[in-house]
């Protein structure tokens, strides 16, 4: 359709922003399908990150695919930023900076090769994003399932980020660490504090890294266990004091005594 004289570039920009907001934040079937496609692409990108240590042997083909993924991620971030009402507020979100760093490792793979293992933070940012829970996890948004998933995502992300770090910096330097599987074996053995001792990191820094992995691993395991064992709570902000979590059958807020009308499923 031809652009009418009243349709200035500013108007076109507003129409584009409205369209992007509809796609990224709307609840209509078309918007949900679009976000599902975005999530599928994200999962494919994460798969590429996991296979990167092996795919690097493909030479120039690896870098071509790397830059294609960088272009896709850059377009996605630009679209999300434009769809957001306040870009400055958008930039204050930690998940955004993680995605920007991942993009930097894709744009400069030769210079940031040793930091490539941090690309797997994309998995954590995906499972902690509103886009994921408004699309795939709508039924479980703000529920115990979401809390368990987030805790499990943090643990899995830590395992693979640590594996990538050990592989990038200790391959060929530590005894028996010759491949990605060796690094994964060391990470899991250290993380679970079972450490069989057949694979260790050399030097004082190696001991420090092993200690950090064990401490963080224990913390993440405890957090996951607490999430699994903790009594079920529902999210419902108290209109008086703002307390978010209450017992499913709560009638009054435990903090201030305000009468609550927590919606249920009609049972």
Short mmCIF file of C-alpha atoms in Angstrom, two decimals:
data_model
loop_
_atom_site.label_atom_id
_atom_site.label_comp_id
_atom_site.label_asym_id
_atom_site.label_seq_id
_atom_site.Cartn_x
_atom_site.Cartn_y
_atom_site.Cartn_z
CA UNK A 1 0.00 0.00 0.00
CA UNK A 2 1.37 3.40 -0.96
CA UNK A 3 2.38 5.69 1.86
CA UNK A 4 -0.03 8.59 2.26
CA UNK A 5 1.29 12.15 2.69
CA UNK A 6 0.35 12.07 6.36
CA UNK A 7 2.47 8.97 7.04
CA UNK A 8 5.86 10.37 8.01
CA UNK A 9 8.91 8.25 8.88
CA UNK A 10 8.06 8.90 12.55
CA UNK A 11 4.62 7.38 12.03
CA UNK A 12 6.17 4.39 10.29
CA UNK A 13 8.54 3.97 13.24
CA UNK A 14 5.64 4.02 15.67
CA UNK A 15 3.81 1.40 13.60
CA UNK A 16 6.92 -0.81 13.61
CA UNK A 17 7.30 -0.44 17.38
CA UNK A 18 3.64 -1.30 17.91
CA UNK A 19 4.03 -4.35 15.69
CA UNK A 20 7.11 -5.53 17.60
CA UNK A 21 5.36 -5.00 20.94
CA UNK A 22 2.47 -7.08 19.66
CA UNK A 23 4.81 -9.89 18.62
CA UNK A 24 7.00 -9.92 21.73
CA UNK A 25 4.36 -9.15 24.37
CA UNK A 26 0.96 -9.96 22.84
CA UNK A 27 -1.24 -12.88 23.86
CA UNK A 28 -2.82 -13.53 20.46
CA UNK A 29 -2.04 -16.83 18.64
CA UNK A 30 0.12 -15.10 16.00
CA UNK A 31 2.27 -13.46 18.68
CA UNK A 32 2.61 -16.73 20.60
CA UNK A 33 3.69 -18.56 17.43
CA UNK A 34 6.28 -15.87 16.74
CA UNK A 35 7.73 -16.19 20.25
CA UNK A 36 7.76 -19.98 19.92
CA UNK A 37 9.84 -19.58 16.76
CA UNK A 38 12.21 -17.24 18.63
CA UNK A 39 12.59 -19.78 21.45
CA UNK A 40 13.27 -22.62 18.99
CA UNK A 41 15.98 -20.49 17.36
CA UNK A 42 17.41 -19.75 20.82
CA UNK A 43 17.57 -23.46 21.62
CA UNK A 44 19.31 -24.14 18.29
CA UNK A 45 21.84 -21.41 19.11
CA UNK A 46 22.46 -22.94 22.55
CA UNK A 47 23.01 -26.30 20.84
CA UNK A 48 25.61 -24.63 18.62
CA UNK A 49 27.33 -23.24 21.71
CA UNK A 50 27.46 -26.71 23.29
CA UNK A 51 28.95 -28.22 20.13
CA UNK A 52 31.33 -25.30 19.48
CA UNK A 53 34.47 -27.05 20.86
CA UNK A 54 33.95 -29.83 18.30
CA UNK A 55 32.69 -27.64 15.44
CA UNK A 56 35.79 -25.42 15.59
CA UNK A 57 37.63 -28.18 13.77
CA UNK A 58 35.47 -27.38 10.71
CA UNK A 59 37.59 -24.27 10.08
CA UNK A 60 36.06 -21.41 8.09
CA UNK A 61 32.60 -23.04 8.04
CA UNK A 62 32.46 -22.66 11.82
CA UNK A 63 33.14 -18.92 11.59
CA UNK A 64 30.53 -18.47 8.85
CA UNK A 65 27.92 -20.12 11.07
CA UNK A 66 29.20 -18.08 14.01
CA UNK A 67 28.57 -14.79 12.19
CA UNK A 68 25.16 -15.94 10.94
CA UNK A 69 24.14 -16.62 14.54
CA UNK A 70 25.59 -13.24 15.56
CA UNK A 71 23.39 -11.53 12.96
CA UNK A 72 20.28 -13.38 14.18
CA UNK A 73 21.02 -12.54 17.81
CA UNK A 74 21.74 -8.89 16.97
CA UNK A 75 18.40 -8.57 15.12
CA UNK A 76 16.57 -10.17 18.04
CA UNK A 77 18.18 -7.85 20.59
CA UNK A 78 17.54 -4.78 18.42
CA UNK A 79 13.88 -5.76 17.99
CA UNK A 80 13.43 -6.34 21.73
CA UNK A 81 15.07 -3.01 22.54
CA UNK A 82 12.87 -1.13 20.04
CA UNK A 83 9.74 -2.85 21.34
CA UNK A 84 10.57 -1.85 24.92
CA UNK A 85 9.01 1.40 26.10
CA UNK A 86 12.19 2.71 27.76
CA UNK A 87 15.52 1.57 26.30
CA UNK A 88 17.46 2.93 29.29
CA UNK A 89 15.35 0.82 31.62
CA UNK A 90 15.83 -2.16 29.28
CA UNK A 91 19.61 -1.75 29.49
CA UNK A 92 19.46 -1.92 33.30
CA UNK A 93 18.38 -5.56 33.16
CA UNK A 94 21.25 -8.05 33.86
CA UNK A 95 19.87 -10.52 31.31
CA UNK A 96 20.32 -7.91 28.57
CA UNK A 97 24.00 -7.43 29.41
CA UNK A 98 24.53 -11.19 29.37
CA UNK A 99 23.01 -11.35 25.88
CA UNK A 100 25.15 -8.40 24.74
CA UNK A 101 28.27 -10.14 26.00
CA UNK A 102 27.27 -13.33 24.20
CA UNK A 103 26.85 -11.24 21.04
CA UNK A 104 30.34 -9.78 21.51
CA UNK A 105 31.88 -13.27 21.67
CA UNK A 106 30.11 -14.11 18.41
CA UNK A 107 31.25 -10.94 16.64
CA UNK A 108 34.88 -11.31 17.73
CA UNK A 109 35.46 -15.08 18.01
CA UNK A 110 39.18 -14.85 17.26
CA UNK A 111 39.83 -12.29 20.03
CA UNK A 112 37.35 -13.63 22.60
CA UNK A 113 37.88 -17.32 21.90
CA UNK A 114 38.87 -18.10 25.49
CA UNK A 115 35.64 -16.51 26.74
CA UNK A 116 33.45 -18.47 24.36
CA UNK A 117 32.36 -20.78 27.19
CA UNK A 118 30.37 -17.86 28.64
CA UNK A 119 28.03 -18.08 25.64
CA UNK A 120 26.21 -20.83 27.50
CA UNK A 121 24.86 -18.14 29.83
CA UNK A 122 22.32 -17.71 27.05
CA UNK A 123 20.60 -20.85 28.38
CA UNK A 124 20.23 -19.22 31.80
CA UNK A 125 18.99 -15.95 30.33
CA UNK A 126 16.43 -17.80 28.18
CA UNK A 127 14.92 -19.72 31.11
CA UNK A 128 14.86 -16.56 33.22
CA UNK A 129 13.24 -14.39 30.56
CA UNK A 130 9.65 -13.20 30.59
CA UNK A 131 9.42 -14.22 26.92
CA UNK A 132 9.93 -17.89 27.81
CA UNK A 133 7.43 -17.96 30.68
CA UNK A 134 4.79 -15.97 28.80
CA UNK A 135 5.02 -18.37 25.85
CA UNK A 136 5.95 -21.92 26.84
CA UNK A 137 5.49 -21.69 30.58
CA UNK A 138 2.30 -19.61 30.70
CA UNK A 139 0.52 -22.25 32.76
CA UNK A 140 3.39 -22.36 35.26
CA UNK A 141 4.31 -18.67 35.35
CA UNK A 142 4.78 -17.43 38.94
CA UNK A 143 4.38 -20.96 40.32
CA UNK A 144 6.59 -23.47 42.10
CA UNK A 145 7.38 -25.09 38.75
CA UNK A 146 8.97 -21.84 37.61
CA UNK A 147 11.07 -21.64 40.79
CA UNK A 148 12.30 -25.23 40.37
CA UNK A 149 13.05 -24.67 36.68
CA UNK A 150 15.05 -21.51 37.42
CA UNK A 151 17.06 -23.27 40.15
CA UNK A 152 17.75 -26.25 37.86
CA UNK A 153 18.71 -23.91 35.01
CA UNK A 154 21.24 -22.17 37.26
CA UNK A 155 22.82 -25.51 38.18
CA UNK A 156 22.96 -26.80 34.58
CA UNK A 157 24.35 -23.49 33.33
CA UNK A 158 27.06 -23.53 35.99
CA UNK A 159 28.05 -27.09 35.04
CA UNK A 160 28.51 -26.28 31.35
CA UNK A 161 30.09 -22.85 31.88
CA UNK A 162 32.61 -24.41 34.27
CA UNK A 163 33.22 -27.25 31.83
CA UNK A 164 33.89 -24.74 29.06
CA UNK A 165 36.25 -22.77 31.29
CA UNK A 166 38.24 -25.87 32.27
CA UNK A 167 38.38 -27.01 28.65
CA UNK A 168 39.50 -23.58 27.37
CA UNK A 169 42.21 -22.94 29.95
CA UNK A 170 43.47 -26.37 31.06
CA UNK A 171 43.29 -28.54 27.96
CA UNK A 172 46.77 -29.92 27.44
CA UNK A 173 48.01 -28.26 30.66
CA UNK A 174 46.37 -30.60 33.15
CA UNK A 175 46.93 -34.33 33.12
CA UNK A 176 44.15 -36.30 31.45
CA UNK A 177 42.22 -33.21 30.23
CA UNK A 178 42.45 -33.69 26.49
CA UNK A 179 38.86 -33.15 25.40
CA UNK A 180 35.51 -31.65 26.34
CA UNK A 181 34.29 -34.89 27.93
CA UNK A 182 37.32 -34.92 30.24
CA UNK A 183 36.51 -31.37 31.34
CA UNK A 184 32.86 -32.32 31.94
CA UNK A 185 33.92 -35.36 33.97
CA UNK A 186 36.19 -33.20 36.16
CA UNK A 187 33.44 -30.61 36.66
CA UNK A 188 30.78 -33.12 37.71
CA UNK A 189 33.18 -35.02 39.99
CA UNK A 190 34.31 -31.80 41.67
CA UNK A 191 30.84 -30.24 41.79
CA UNK A 192 29.42 -33.24 43.63
CA UNK A 193 32.51 -33.27 45.93
CA UNK A 194 33.10 -36.93 45.03
CA UNK A 195 36.40 -35.97 43.30
CA UNK A 196 38.00 -39.29 42.43
CA UNK A 197 41.40 -37.62 42.04
CA UNK A 198 42.19 -39.10 38.63
CA UNK A 199 41.78 -35.66 37.02
CA UNK A 200 43.02 -32.58 38.90
CA UNK A 201 43.94 -29.03 37.94
CA UNK A 202 47.63 -28.09 38.33
CA UNK A 203 49.07 -25.40 40.60
CA UNK A 204 47.60 -23.20 43.28
CA UNK A 205 45.11 -21.61 40.87
CA UNK A 206 43.89 -25.07 39.99
CA UNK A 207 43.20 -25.78 43.67
CA UNK A 208 41.44 -22.42 44.08
CA UNK A 209 39.22 -23.13 41.06
CA UNK A 210 38.39 -26.60 42.40
CA UNK A 211 37.41 -25.10 45.78
CA UNK A 212 35.22 -22.47 44.12
CA UNK A 213 33.51 -25.11 41.97
CA UNK A 214 32.76 -27.22 45.05
CA UNK A 215 31.43 -24.29 47.10
CA UNK A 216 29.24 -22.95 44.30
CA UNK A 217 28.07 -26.45 43.46
CA UNK A 218 27.02 -27.15 47.05
CA UNK A 219 25.20 -23.80 47.17
CA UNK A 220 23.28 -24.51 43.96
CA UNK A 221 22.40 -28.03 45.08
CA UNK A 222 21.10 -26.71 48.41
CA UNK A 223 19.09 -24.05 46.62
CA UNK A 224 17.53 -26.66 44.34
CA UNK A 225 16.78 -28.94 47.30
CA UNK A 226 15.17 -26.08 49.22
CA UNK A 227 13.01 -25.24 46.22
CA UNK A 228 11.88 -28.87 45.95
CA UNK A 229 11.18 -29.32 49.68
CA UNK A 230 9.83 -25.87 50.53
CA UNK A 231 6.04 -25.82 51.15
CA UNK A 232 4.04 -24.70 48.13
CA UNK A 233 3.21 -21.00 48.01
CA UNK A 234 1.14 -18.96 45.60
CA UNK A 235 2.11 -15.55 44.27
CA UNK A 236 -0.46 -12.91 45.09
CA UNK A 237 0.66 -9.39 46.08
CA UNK A 238 -0.94 -8.16 49.28
CA UNK A 239 -2.69 -4.85 48.47
CA UNK A 240 -1.52 -3.36 51.78
CA UNK A 241 2.07 -4.48 52.46
CA UNK A 242 3.00 -6.03 49.10
CA UNK A 243 3.96 -9.48 50.44
CA UNK A 244 4.12 -11.71 47.37
CA UNK A 245 3.90 -15.32 48.60
CA UNK A 246 1.10 -16.84 50.65
CA UNK A 247 -0.31 -20.27 51.50
CA UNK A 248 -2.75 -21.48 48.83
CA UNK A 249 -5.67 -21.35 51.28
CA UNK A 250 -4.62 -18.12 53.03
CA UNK A 251 -7.45 -15.77 53.97
CA UNK A 252 -5.33 -13.13 55.70
CA UNK A 253 -1.83 -11.82 54.98
CA UNK A 254 0.64 -13.14 57.56
CA UNK A 255 2.57 -9.87 57.54
CA UNK A 256 -0.19 -7.28 58.02
CA UNK A 257 -3.46 -9.18 58.47
CA UNK A 258 -5.08 -7.79 55.31
CA UNK A 259 -7.96 -9.88 53.99
CA UNK A 260 -6.87 -11.68 50.81
CA UNK A 261 -8.98 -12.85 47.88
CA UNK A 262 -6.58 -15.27 46.21
CA UNK A 263 -8.10 -16.62 42.97
CA UNK A 264 -8.11 -20.38 42.45
CA UNK A 265 -8.98 -22.68 39.56
CA UNK A 266 -12.60 -22.88 40.60
CA UNK A 267 -12.37 -26.18 42.45
#
